[in-house]
Amino acid sequence: MLDQPLDLNGPWFYEPDTKRTVLLRGVNLSGGAKLPNGLPTHVKNGYWVDYDRNVNFVGRPMALEDADEHLGRLRDWGFNFLRFVIIWEAIEHEGPGKYDYDYIDYIIQLLYKCKEYNLRVFIDPHQDCWSRHCGGSGAPGWTLSLVGFDPVAFDVTAAAIVQNTYPNPEAFPAMIWSTNYNKLATSTMFTLFFGGKLFAPNCIVDGMNIQDYLQQHFINAVMQVVHRIHKEGSNKLENVLVAGYDTINEPSEGYIELADITKFRDKVDELKKGWTPTAFQGFMLGSGIATDIEEWDMTWSGPKKQRIVFVDPNGTQAWLSEADRQTADNTFGWKRSPEWNPGCIWAAHGVWDIAGRKPLIPNYFAVHPKTGERIEFQQLWMQHIQDYAKSIREVHTEAILFVQPTVMSYPPEFPSDFKRLVYVPHWYDGLTLVQKTWKNYNIDVIGLKRGKYGTGPLKYVRALCVGEKSIRKCFKDQLGTIQHEGRDRVGEYPCLLGEIGIPYDMNKDSSSSTSIFSYDFIKTLLSFVCLNSVKDDEDEESSINTPSSSQNRAMDACLNALEGNLLNYTLWTYVPDNSAKWGDRWCGEDLSLWQAGNNGSNARDIPAIHRPHPRRTTGTPQTIESTLATEKQVATFKYTLIPNSDSKHATEIHIPEIYFPAKSTSVEVTSGTWEVTESRDQYWILSWYPTWSETPCSISLSGVVFTKAALR
């Protein structure tokens, strides 16, 4: 049972009583928390009924009676940390200031269950694209009514693409949900959340600007959980189990810093897929005005424009009529200022002219409206983070703040008096995630974004990495870059990859792109460059649970990159009710480590998950090297550290029984002694007592080969 808090020691986590370094190997619990009971995103019936005020999140992501099964499984797999997902909508869905205390009680009970299985947590107030009603998750539906949006009209006006309202939910395009970040609904909400006082000064509700109103309600909702955890008493949940709090998941700048509303941002990592309006085109469509927009698709070198399409909302607006807005106002009880007129907020603030159908201030969101100075989103984000941290630490005084700025961006520099931080960036192998295939080539996205490969179309060729060895090195280098940026700009604090994972629903269609850079073209190009053939994945065994499967190779490449940089991490994700047909039941994603198989087995029992992990280290970690078992190669593991002078406490290594049987695994140490201190059916704990030294020492394990009989 956990009996001491997690603390910080420069770039490391550690236990203050034993002085041991703690390497956190974790998982997000859970993507399933995003959804209310009975409303996965592929279901239309019941969506947006009575502003979705009466939804219920109690039991999401798992029923309490199932917690022992799932949390026990995570412990057996060697995880020791959870990114514990909570949802603003789940807390405050009924209306402003109306909290669901049954949901909060459920959270507390689930946290106690986590404690039983020694799974420390940090709380993540999760969102994607603002809310479920914008095609993501997070904020309650009333926030959209407050701003004057009508989610029923988002589809026809291209204000958002939502699986619940998609004509054929089964054909919902892969990963298209994230394009909502650049569409009218989500972009407007985030612009108001972070910059309402600058860009929407007329939006006053209950005597405060919309920015303050939204931020205050978000923080107050999270504080309901903070207060409830604190109320449990000293050393029950606070500090010992709950190490701290994440900042808002994957924040978006909305329109802030957009140089020209008639053009796209120049961002290497921006996903463009399907209908892709500019901000100005989104304004017009949202106001019922037909216009031509671009349609894009994802190719090997990033998004590519495919064609121009004509979109006609036929007068339907994404904004509530005056009468419907008044009904919403009466329902929720807020009072708007007389200056806040119905319809498009941005037209009302003079950004564009509805009658003339033309932009008036193209750079409206890039400069300060009064001073003309350039606006920096990170400054606005930092102001919110400081308010958020202050509120939490007034109650949970020792809370660690897990900070994540916008995805793939440089982290901002933090004030010197801002203490107890952990840098929590996210990273995914975007090519595999979007195309749902594991290829023999990949792209160094971080290098591209940081300008490593110059400019022009040839930068993509220069950023290519070909072959498994090169891909693995590329992943390791990208994560290393992210880690060092955090050290340089956030400070000498730990780095934890808050999200990283793979799609398990990888397909075999490698030629679906309509770009001139088709799969066959890439095969020919790479074969010419490398003077050998490019390996296809179509010849592989069909089972994902073998060493050669695409899923296993993709996951192992990610975990190898994490271990190669000694990074703490929480994988995305573990979804208890993952479905063979609907995946994670959210927007077509299927990244869950778990899917129920026959006789309670895991249909996704890939070898890469089962690897030794040094959970506590008496000293300073230096390197981790893992080699997975194949039919011909035994599993191996090597851990190197510089020991400290404390000889009373062991370095503890969690070892999976499946590939490293306790009775037959070979163990070699270059210093000290070792013993088995715990043995269970699924794993055993090796305690190593290295002799104090100023030079590195190591422990090496040699296990068994892979056999199909070992699959469970």
XYZ file of C-alpha atoms in Angstrom:
712
model
C 0.000 0.000 0.000
C 1.219 3.494 -0.818
C 2.440 5.236 2.319
C 4.471 8.250 1.179
C 4.062 11.072 -1.333
C 5.737 11.463 -4.667
C 8.177 14.369 -4.728
C 10.528 16.105 -7.159
C 14.309 16.060 -7.215
C 15.509 18.131 -10.158
C 14.597 16.195 -13.333
C 13.481 13.122 -11.364
C 10.534 11.944 -9.346
C 11.514 10.426 -6.018
C 10.212 9.149 -2.703
C 11.423 11.546 0.024
C 11.578 8.937 2.801
C 13.648 6.346 0.944
C 15.392 8.819 -1.410
C 14.768 6.416 -4.275
C 14.218 7.679 -7.820
C 10.822 6.696 -9.218
C 10.403 6.080 -12.945
C 6.716 6.405 -13.784
C 5.306 3.906 -16.270
C 1.655 4.653 -16.635
C -1.528 4.716 -18.627
C -4.427 7.093 -19.160
C -7.539 6.004 -17.282
C -9.401 6.572 -19.414
C -10.624 7.519 -22.847
C -13.866 5.927 -21.715
C -14.324 8.723 -19.158
C -15.108 11.186 -21.957
C -18.535 9.719 -22.603
C -21.758 9.835 -20.601
C -23.611 6.603 -20.012
C -25.510 5.471 -23.099
C -24.048 8.100 -25.450
C -20.974 6.859 -27.307
C -20.211 9.074 -30.277
C -21.621 6.635 -32.843
C -25.130 6.898 -31.341
C -27.569 9.552 -32.597
C -30.576 8.801 -30.397
C -30.462 10.942 -27.257
C -27.802 13.362 -28.518
C -28.444 17.046 -27.677
C -31.715 16.522 -25.878
C -32.585 19.427 -23.552
C -29.108 20.924 -24.006
C -27.684 17.578 -22.771
C -28.289 18.771 -19.232
C -29.411 15.380 -17.959
C -26.472 13.198 -18.944
C -24.889 10.914 -16.357
C -21.175 10.051 -16.059
C -21.310 7.958 -12.882
C -19.517 4.697 -13.643
C -17.420 6.099 -16.470
C -14.930 4.714 -17.330
C -15.761 1.585 -15.293
C -18.268 0.342 -12.770
C -16.800 0.180 -9.276
C -17.533 -3.544 -9.095
C -15.232 -4.025 -12.120
C -12.383 -1.904 -10.750
C -10.512 -4.776 -9.112
C -10.301 -6.634 -12.413
C -9.039 -3.694 -14.454
C -6.762 -2.058 -11.893
C -5.317 -5.439 -10.969
C -4.518 -6.030 -14.614
C -2.713 -2.683 -14.894
C -0.673 -3.479 -11.786
C 0.205 -6.914 -13.161
C 1.384 -5.309 -16.406
C 3.850 -3.204 -14.433
C 2.140 0.175 -14.475
C 2.620 2.356 -11.399
C 1.011 5.654 -12.433
C -2.290 6.835 -13.908
C -3.305 9.959 -15.715
C -6.758 10.024 -14.145
C -9.228 11.589 -16.573
C -12.102 13.720 -15.305
C -14.521 15.720 -17.442
C -15.852 19.236 -16.856
C -19.164 18.201 -18.426
C -19.472 15.317 -15.968
C -19.138 17.720 -13.025
C -21.265 20.665 -14.217
C -23.561 19.400 -16.988
C -26.843 20.612 -15.510
C -25.957 24.300 -15.672
C -23.535 26.922 -14.321
C -22.736 26.208 -10.684
C -24.857 23.045 -10.538
C -22.504 20.209 -9.647
C -23.003 16.467 -9.895
C -21.878 15.318 -6.453
C -22.777 11.700 -7.237
C -20.116 11.786 -9.973
C -17.585 13.335 -7.594
C -18.341 10.638 -4.994
C -17.760 8.034 -7.689
C -14.367 9.585 -8.480
C -13.381 9.394 -4.815
C -14.349 5.729 -4.575
C -12.400 4.909 -7.735
C -9.357 6.767 -6.391
C -9.423 4.614 -3.262
C -9.461 1.575 -5.521
C -6.387 2.922 -7.328
C -4.662 3.239 -3.970
C -5.334 -0.428 -3.201
C -3.328 -1.351 -6.297
C -0.455 1.099 -5.655
C -1.365 3.149 -8.717
C -0.497 6.785 -8.038
C -2.398 9.342 -10.106
C -2.458 12.881 -11.342
C -5.840 14.358 -12.202
C -6.400 15.364 -15.826
C -9.303 17.736 -16.622
C -9.626 16.421 -20.146
C -10.967 18.041 -23.287
C -10.729 17.553 -27.034
C -11.978 20.254 -29.424
C -13.763 21.891 -26.484
C -16.727 19.505 -26.074
C -18.605 16.442 -27.353
C -20.867 18.809 -29.238
C -17.928 20.191 -31.227
C -16.787 16.665 -32.083
C -14.565 16.067 -29.058
C -15.105 16.014 -25.297
C -14.849 18.166 -22.206
C -16.987 21.238 -21.652
C -20.707 21.007 -20.861
C -23.251 21.749 -23.578
C -24.498 24.890 -21.869
C -21.214 26.662 -22.674
C -22.177 26.559 -26.366
C -25.655 27.898 -25.672
C -24.072 30.640 -23.599
C -21.947 31.766 -26.547
C -25.012 31.584 -28.802
C -24.213 28.441 -30.785
C -26.733 25.902 -32.056
C -24.975 22.488 -32.151
C -27.811 20.981 -34.202
C -26.641 23.133 -37.125
C -22.910 22.395 -36.847
C -23.008 19.669 -39.503
C -24.714 21.592 -42.304
C -22.678 24.756 -41.634
C -19.338 22.884 -41.384
C -18.872 24.456 -37.939
C -17.850 21.009 -36.634
C -17.849 17.413 -37.796
C -19.496 15.233 -35.153
C -19.842 11.451 -35.360
C -23.178 11.524 -33.503
C -24.713 13.485 -36.409
C -22.659 11.975 -39.239
C -24.867 10.301 -41.903
C -23.099 6.946 -41.536
C -21.215 6.703 -38.216
C -19.448 3.523 -39.353
C -17.829 5.456 -42.217
C -16.657 8.346 -40.004
C -13.177 9.210 -41.397
C -10.183 8.223 -39.286
C -8.854 10.991 -37.011
C -10.966 13.646 -38.734
C -12.317 14.708 -35.325
C -9.144 16.702 -34.623
C -9.771 18.971 -37.621
C -12.478 20.537 -35.445
C -9.762 22.518 -33.690
C -9.666 24.737 -36.792
C -13.407 24.977 -37.393
C -15.836 27.667 -36.288
C -17.238 26.122 -33.106
C -14.033 24.995 -31.396
C -11.922 27.926 -32.611
C -14.490 30.409 -31.337
C -14.804 28.723 -27.930
C -11.054 28.659 -27.304
C -10.623 32.221 -28.552
C -13.233 33.333 -26.030
C -11.828 31.142 -23.232
C -8.297 32.526 -23.514
C -8.841 35.890 -25.218
C -12.434 36.992 -24.790
C -11.494 40.230 -23.024
C -9.296 41.228 -25.953
C -11.327 40.018 -28.903
C -14.936 39.922 -27.680
C -15.297 42.815 -25.206
C -19.062 43.047 -25.833
C -19.687 39.499 -24.632
C -20.604 40.246 -21.027
C -22.616 37.786 -18.960
C -23.647 38.244 -15.331
C -21.418 41.312 -15.215
C -18.215 39.613 -16.403
C -16.549 39.049 -19.747
C -17.128 35.674 -21.365
C -13.422 34.815 -20.853
C -13.653 35.268 -17.095
C -17.024 33.524 -16.961
C -15.802 30.399 -18.778
C -12.449 30.216 -16.985
C -14.027 30.761 -13.588
C -16.546 27.980 -14.131
C -13.900 25.592 -15.442
C -11.629 26.224 -12.455
C -14.529 26.026 -9.993
C -15.603 22.695 -11.468
C -12.121 21.223 -11.031
C -12.008 22.691 -7.531
C -15.050 20.625 -6.569
C -12.830 17.573 -7.026
C -9.842 19.209 -5.303
C -11.917 20.100 -2.241
C -13.482 16.640 -2.098
C -10.073 14.929 -2.212
C -8.770 17.300 0.464
C -11.821 16.592 2.631
C -10.833 12.927 2.858
C -8.083 13.930 5.259
C -4.304 13.890 5.562
C -2.398 11.078 3.819
C -5.514 9.333 2.546
C -5.656 10.566 -1.043
C -3.951 13.933 -1.192
C -0.176 13.708 -1.897
C 0.159 9.985 -1.155
C -2.096 8.948 -4.054
C -2.961 12.156 -5.896
C 0.377 13.734 -6.766
C -1.133 16.757 -8.460
C -3.165 18.151 -11.336
C -2.765 18.427 -15.071
C -3.552 21.701 -16.795
C -6.339 21.663 -19.379
C -5.649 18.928 -21.899
C -4.235 19.960 -25.286
C -5.207 23.634 -25.153
C -5.893 25.363 -28.447
C -5.163 28.921 -29.464
C -8.427 29.097 -31.419
C -8.056 32.053 -33.773
C -5.493 33.787 -31.554
C -2.275 34.696 -33.444
C -3.952 33.978 -36.802
C -2.237 36.444 -39.148
C -5.001 36.547 -41.781
C -8.526 35.176 -41.415
C -8.634 34.468 -45.172
C -5.622 32.123 -44.999
C -4.509 29.029 -43.111
C -1.857 28.990 -40.431
C 1.559 27.880 -41.645
C 1.947 24.894 -39.309
C 3.827 21.732 -40.243
C 1.860 19.505 -37.878
C -1.631 20.862 -38.579
C -4.046 18.165 -39.684
C -6.174 19.126 -42.688
C -8.630 16.470 -43.744
C -12.025 16.660 -45.402
C -13.763 20.032 -45.685
C -11.249 22.659 -44.606
C -12.566 26.239 -44.510
C -10.422 29.217 -43.600
C -11.568 31.215 -40.593
C -13.399 33.689 -42.829
C -15.058 30.908 -44.825
C -16.110 29.367 -41.501
C -17.635 32.685 -40.442
C -19.706 32.829 -43.648
C -20.850 29.211 -43.510
C -21.773 29.660 -39.849
C -23.979 32.566 -40.880
C -25.726 30.511 -43.562
C -23.787 31.883 -46.538
C -22.686 29.439 -49.253
C -19.057 29.458 -50.301
C -16.327 27.430 -52.001
C -13.893 25.730 -49.626
C -10.986 23.334 -49.992
C -11.107 19.610 -49.342
C -7.908 17.956 -48.078
C -6.544 14.474 -47.459
C -3.599 13.096 -45.493
C -0.613 11.725 -47.440
C 2.843 10.455 -46.555
C 4.272 13.993 -46.494
C 1.382 15.598 -44.671
C -1.941 17.160 -45.687
C -2.557 17.760 -49.409
C -5.343 19.777 -51.049
C -7.505 17.540 -53.242
C -10.243 19.732 -54.709
C -12.556 22.722 -54.272
C -16.093 21.992 -53.064
C -19.151 24.213 -52.917
C -20.866 24.148 -49.532
C -24.325 25.670 -49.155
C -26.023 25.764 -45.717
C -29.168 27.098 -47.444
C -29.507 29.857 -44.895
C -29.155 27.638 -41.826
C -26.944 29.286 -39.214
C -24.700 27.808 -36.545
C -25.892 30.613 -34.292
C -29.113 30.623 -32.289
C -31.919 32.897 -33.402
C -32.827 35.706 -31.042
C -35.849 33.759 -29.776
C -33.904 30.503 -29.271
C -31.106 32.353 -27.522
C -33.621 33.944 -25.164
C -35.035 30.501 -24.397
C -31.559 29.273 -23.484
C -30.988 32.367 -21.347
C -34.221 31.734 -19.466
C -33.393 28.042 -19.034
C -29.987 28.635 -17.460
C -30.666 31.958 -15.775
C -27.690 34.015 -16.926
C -28.027 37.668 -17.947
C -26.301 39.094 -21.012
C -25.357 42.713 -21.558
C -27.541 44.593 -24.098
C -24.459 45.026 -26.330
C -24.226 41.285 -26.933
C -26.307 40.884 -30.059
C -27.470 37.509 -31.450
C -25.670 35.969 -34.396
C -21.996 35.745 -35.311
C -19.835 37.164 -32.534
C -17.082 38.052 -34.976
C -19.348 39.983 -37.300
C -20.730 41.829 -34.278
C -17.187 42.853 -33.366
C -16.437 44.182 -36.847
C -14.101 41.432 -38.001
C -16.120 40.867 -41.172
C -19.152 42.281 -42.954
C -22.116 39.941 -43.356
C -23.971 42.117 -45.879
C -20.893 42.695 -48.013
C -19.569 39.172 -47.397
C -16.040 40.438 -47.005
C -13.351 40.560 -44.310
C -12.838 43.921 -42.618
C -9.908 43.288 -40.256
C -7.967 40.251 -41.591
C -5.367 40.399 -38.795
C -7.904 40.978 -36.013
C -6.698 38.029 -33.906
C -2.978 38.670 -34.378
C -2.612 42.083 -32.739
C -3.896 43.836 -29.647
C -7.089 45.715 -30.626
C -5.989 48.885 -28.816
C -2.184 48.940 -28.906
C -1.570 47.118 -32.184
C 1.119 45.025 -30.526
C 1.576 41.401 -31.560
C -0.440 38.972 -29.446
C 1.247 35.872 -28.033
C -1.097 33.041 -27.144
C 1.284 31.541 -24.594
C 1.059 34.699 -22.474
C -2.725 34.360 -22.344
C -2.391 30.649 -21.578
C 0.121 31.410 -18.808
C -2.262 33.877 -17.147
C -4.897 31.146 -16.974
C -2.393 28.574 -15.674
C -1.324 30.867 -12.862
C -4.950 31.406 -11.785
C -5.606 27.661 -12.031
C -2.513 26.726 -9.999
C -3.232 29.358 -7.351
C -6.738 27.993 -6.793
C -5.536 24.400 -6.476
C -2.624 25.175 -4.166
C -4.802 27.167 -1.806
C -6.317 23.786 -0.951
C -3.789 21.124 -1.982
C -0.722 23.090 -0.918
C 1.876 20.542 -2.095
C 0.192 19.745 -5.399
C 2.511 19.174 -8.346
C 1.352 21.055 -11.438
C 1.616 18.981 -14.600
C 1.806 21.564 -17.395
C 1.095 21.011 -21.085
C 1.062 23.846 -23.604
C -0.306 23.464 -27.130
C 0.634 20.208 -28.841
C 4.057 20.078 -30.544
C 4.836 23.694 -29.629
C 7.877 25.060 -27.847
C 7.036 25.266 -24.158
C 6.951 28.788 -22.738
C 9.458 30.006 -20.192
C 7.978 29.823 -16.707
C 8.410 32.498 -14.006
C 11.207 31.642 -11.572
C 8.789 31.642 -8.624
C 6.566 29.036 -10.266
C 7.581 25.852 -8.410
C 6.760 22.136 -8.324
C 6.215 21.635 -12.041
C 6.310 18.652 -14.380
C 6.468 19.196 -18.132
C 3.819 17.006 -19.788
C 4.004 17.180 -23.591
C 2.141 14.795 -25.896
C 3.533 12.967 -28.926
C 2.133 10.482 -31.402
C 3.519 8.869 -34.520
C 1.154 10.883 -36.690
C 1.662 8.908 -39.897
C 0.628 5.646 -38.261
C -2.123 7.278 -36.203
C -3.872 8.950 -39.139
C -3.308 6.344 -41.855
C -3.676 3.393 -39.460
C -0.819 1.457 -41.023
C 2.739 0.686 -39.902
C 5.001 1.404 -42.837
C 8.678 0.885 -43.542
C 9.207 4.638 -43.611
C 8.240 7.597 -41.446
C 8.738 11.338 -41.056
C 10.618 13.363 -38.439
C 7.725 15.703 -37.617
C 9.450 17.447 -34.712
C 12.515 18.066 -36.888
C 10.304 19.508 -39.615
C 8.461 21.732 -37.169
C 11.712 23.005 -35.665
C 13.137 23.835 -39.116
C 15.792 21.115 -39.081
C 15.286 20.255 -42.764
C 15.065 23.731 -44.280
C 12.226 24.915 -46.508
C 10.591 23.935 -49.770
C 9.012 20.636 -50.822
C 12.312 18.738 -50.521
C 12.231 19.203 -46.755
C 9.849 16.227 -46.564
C 12.293 14.029 -48.460
C 15.095 15.146 -46.161
C 12.904 14.329 -43.148
C 12.213 10.780 -44.363
C 13.512 7.871 -42.324
C 13.516 4.475 -43.992
C 13.559 1.075 -42.342
C 12.724 -0.055 -38.816
C 16.107 0.846 -37.332
C 15.952 4.360 -38.738
C 12.346 4.835 -37.592
C 13.185 3.781 -34.044
C 16.111 6.213 -33.937
C 13.869 8.958 -35.347
C 11.271 8.406 -32.615
C 13.955 8.463 -29.934
C 15.446 11.684 -31.321
C 12.046 13.389 -31.485
C 11.216 12.564 -27.875
C 14.697 13.609 -26.825
C 14.203 16.988 -28.476
C 10.885 17.495 -26.687
C 12.429 16.488 -23.360
C 15.373 18.875 -23.683
C 13.141 21.765 -24.745
C 11.215 21.320 -21.513
C 14.414 21.294 -19.496
C 15.616 24.493 -21.193
C 12.384 26.471 -20.986
C 10.194 25.087 -18.193
C 13.092 24.389 -15.853
C 15.022 21.585 -14.181
C 11.911 19.507 -13.651
C 10.805 16.031 -14.711
C 9.351 15.422 -18.146
C 6.437 13.012 -18.499
C 4.890 12.088 -21.853
C 1.233 12.543 -20.976
C -0.021 10.872 -24.129
C 1.616 8.448 -26.536
C 0.082 5.367 -28.111
C -0.846 3.471 -31.250
C -4.022 2.662 -33.191
C -4.817 -1.038 -32.821
C -7.211 -1.032 -35.768
C -4.439 -0.871 -38.333
C -5.553 -1.836 -41.813
C -3.817 -3.273 -44.830
C -4.879 -0.630 -47.335
C -1.655 1.236 -48.010
C -2.720 2.821 -51.293
C -5.792 4.850 -50.412
C -4.182 8.246 -50.891
C -5.229 10.191 -53.954
C -2.089 12.303 -53.816
C 0.594 12.036 -56.473
C 2.682 10.804 -53.528
C 0.822 7.481 -53.467
C 2.058 4.413 -51.658
C 3.327 2.879 -54.909
C 5.168 6.114 -55.671
C 6.818 6.091 -52.245
C 7.802 2.445 -52.635
C 9.469 3.253 -55.946
C 11.170 6.370 -54.564
C 12.485 4.634 -51.463
C 13.571 1.567 -53.399
C 15.606 3.856 -55.656
C 17.068 5.834 -52.762
C 17.856 2.744 -50.679
C 18.762 0.458 -53.598
C 16.527 -2.260 -52.164
C 12.890 -3.149 -51.949
C 10.508 -1.569 -49.482
C 8.874 -4.138 -47.235
C 5.083 -4.333 -47.243
C 3.134 -5.325 -44.153
C 0.553 -7.295 -46.127
C 2.597 -10.510 -45.824
C 2.565 -10.540 -42.040
C 0.627 -12.901 -39.828
C -2.901 -11.793 -39.122
C -2.627 -11.987 -35.316
C -1.725 -8.715 -33.634
C -0.290 -10.605 -30.654
C 2.888 -11.775 -32.380
C 6.298 -10.057 -32.391
C 6.060 -9.293 -36.120
C 2.617 -7.657 -36.043
C 2.309 -4.004 -37.004
C 0.771 -3.190 -33.634
C 3.622 -4.785 -31.706
C 6.349 -3.156 -33.792
C 4.696 0.264 -33.568
C 4.247 0.042 -29.799
C 7.761 -1.272 -29.241
C 9.211 1.599 -31.280
C 7.346 4.078 -29.058
C 8.334 2.385 -25.796
C 11.936 2.032 -26.965
C 12.024 5.793 -27.589
C 10.625 6.476 -24.123
C 13.082 4.140 -22.405
C 15.950 5.449 -24.505
C 15.333 8.913 -23.052
C 14.494 7.652 -19.527
C 11.133 9.363 -19.874
C 8.207 8.975 -17.543
C 4.992 8.354 -19.452
C 1.285 7.533 -19.444
C 0.126 5.625 -22.515
C -3.111 6.537 -24.237
C -5.285 4.591 -23.276
C -7.078 1.838 -21.319
C -10.806 1.644 -22.141
C -12.606 -1.060 -20.142
C -15.537 -1.294 -22.589
C -13.512 -1.086 -25.803
C -15.481 -2.721 -28.599
C -14.282 -4.919 -31.461
C -16.596 -2.931 -33.763
C -16.531 0.583 -32.303
C -13.068 0.675 -30.719
C -12.886 3.183 -27.873
C -16.470 4.262 -28.715
C -15.257 7.811 -29.256
C -14.874 9.438 -32.678
C -13.622 6.278 -34.359
C -10.477 6.012 -32.227
C -9.169 2.596 -31.202
C -6.066 2.991 -29.039
C -7.047 0.957 -25.978
C -4.457 -1.446 -24.610
C -7.343 -3.675 -23.600
C -10.109 -5.397 -25.493
C -12.022 -8.299 -23.994
C -11.163 -11.610 -25.659
C -12.108 -15.194 -24.999
C -12.387 -16.359 -21.394
C -11.453 -12.963 -19.995
C -8.227 -12.725 -22.004
C -6.898 -9.588 -23.630
C -7.389 -9.669 -27.401
C -4.543 -7.129 -27.543
C -1.948 -8.996 -25.546
C 0.958 -7.749 -27.643
C 4.479 -8.657 -26.447
C 5.690 -5.032 -26.310
C 3.567 -4.274 -23.237
C 5.272 -7.026 -21.211
C 8.711 -5.598 -20.417
C 10.679 -5.164 -17.186
C 10.496 -1.771 -15.536
C 12.696 -0.302 -12.756
C 10.009 1.266 -10.610
C 12.296 2.421 -7.760
C 16.009 3.138 -8.065
C 18.555 3.625 -5.318
C 20.638 6.065 -7.313
C 20.440 7.823 -10.665
C 19.132 5.994 -13.753
C 21.475 5.955 -16.739
C 20.108 3.652 -19.464
C 17.330 1.149 -20.160
C 17.715 -1.358 -22.986
C 14.889 -3.788 -23.801
C 14.830 -6.424 -26.532
C 11.576 -8.236 -27.143
C 11.320 -11.975 -27.488
C 10.826 -13.443 -30.967
C 10.535 -17.041 -32.098
C 14.340 -17.113 -32.328
C 15.521 -14.379 -29.940
C 15.124 -14.508 -26.161
C 13.838 -11.414 -24.369
C 16.608 -9.348 -22.787
C 16.754 -6.355 -20.459
C 19.620 -4.237 -19.171
C 19.416 -1.419 -16.645
C 22.322 0.838 -15.778
C 22.472 3.272 -12.871
C 24.873 5.187 -10.677
C 24.148 3.996 -7.118
C 24.004 6.290 -4.144
C 25.378 5.655 -0.674
C 22.099 4.322 0.737
C 22.495 0.565 1.108
C 19.266 -0.003 3.076
C 16.827 0.296 0.182
C 16.799 -1.829 -2.946
C 16.406 -0.936 -6.586
C 13.114 -2.652 -7.428
C 12.436 -4.017 -10.912
C 9.021 -5.271 -12.005
C 9.541 -8.290 -14.270
C 6.811 -9.959 -16.378
C 6.644 -13.693 -15.859
C 5.549 -14.379 -19.439
C 8.920 -13.595 -21.069
C 11.140 -13.639 -17.985
C 10.074 -16.674 -15.884
C 11.382 -16.319 -12.338
C 12.652 -19.898 -12.305
C 14.632 -19.769 -15.536
C 15.629 -16.157 -16.162
C 19.352 -15.511 -16.127
C 20.366 -12.532 -13.954
C 23.784 -10.898 -13.991
C 24.908 -7.861 -11.994
C 28.147 -5.947 -12.215
C 27.865 -4.847 -8.602
C 26.149 -5.956 -5.390
C 23.551 -8.644 -4.749
C 19.962 -9.352 -5.716
C 16.967 -11.355 -4.544
C 13.354 -12.059 -5.464
C 11.181 -10.187 -2.951
C 7.734 -10.736 -4.444
C 6.345 -13.388 -6.758
C 2.903 -13.537 -8.360
C 1.351 -15.407 -11.268
C 1.894 -12.546 -13.729
C 5.071 -10.895 -12.444
C 7.844 -10.928 -9.891
C 9.866 -8.217 -8.186
C 13.650 -8.322 -8.235
C 15.380 -6.295 -5.519
C 18.934 -5.302 -6.364
C 21.434 -3.900 -3.854
C 24.332 -2.470 -5.859
C 27.491 -1.479 -4.026
C 27.967 2.259 -3.720
C 30.156 3.671 -6.458
C 30.711 6.843 -8.436
C 30.684 4.865 -11.688
C 27.745 3.161 -13.429
C 26.806 -0.440 -12.691
C 24.219 -2.594 -14.412
C 21.879 -5.540 -14.139
C 21.120 -7.761 -17.145
C 18.277 -10.240 -17.624
C 17.941 -12.948 -20.241
C 14.534 -14.602 -20.574
C 12.841 -16.913 -23.074
C 11.792 -16.929 -26.705
C 8.285 -16.102 -27.878
C 5.866 -18.976 -28.303
C 2.227 -18.869 -29.346
C 1.439 -21.025 -26.367
C 2.382 -18.063 -24.159
C -0.460 -15.947 -25.580
C -3.222 -15.418 -23.054
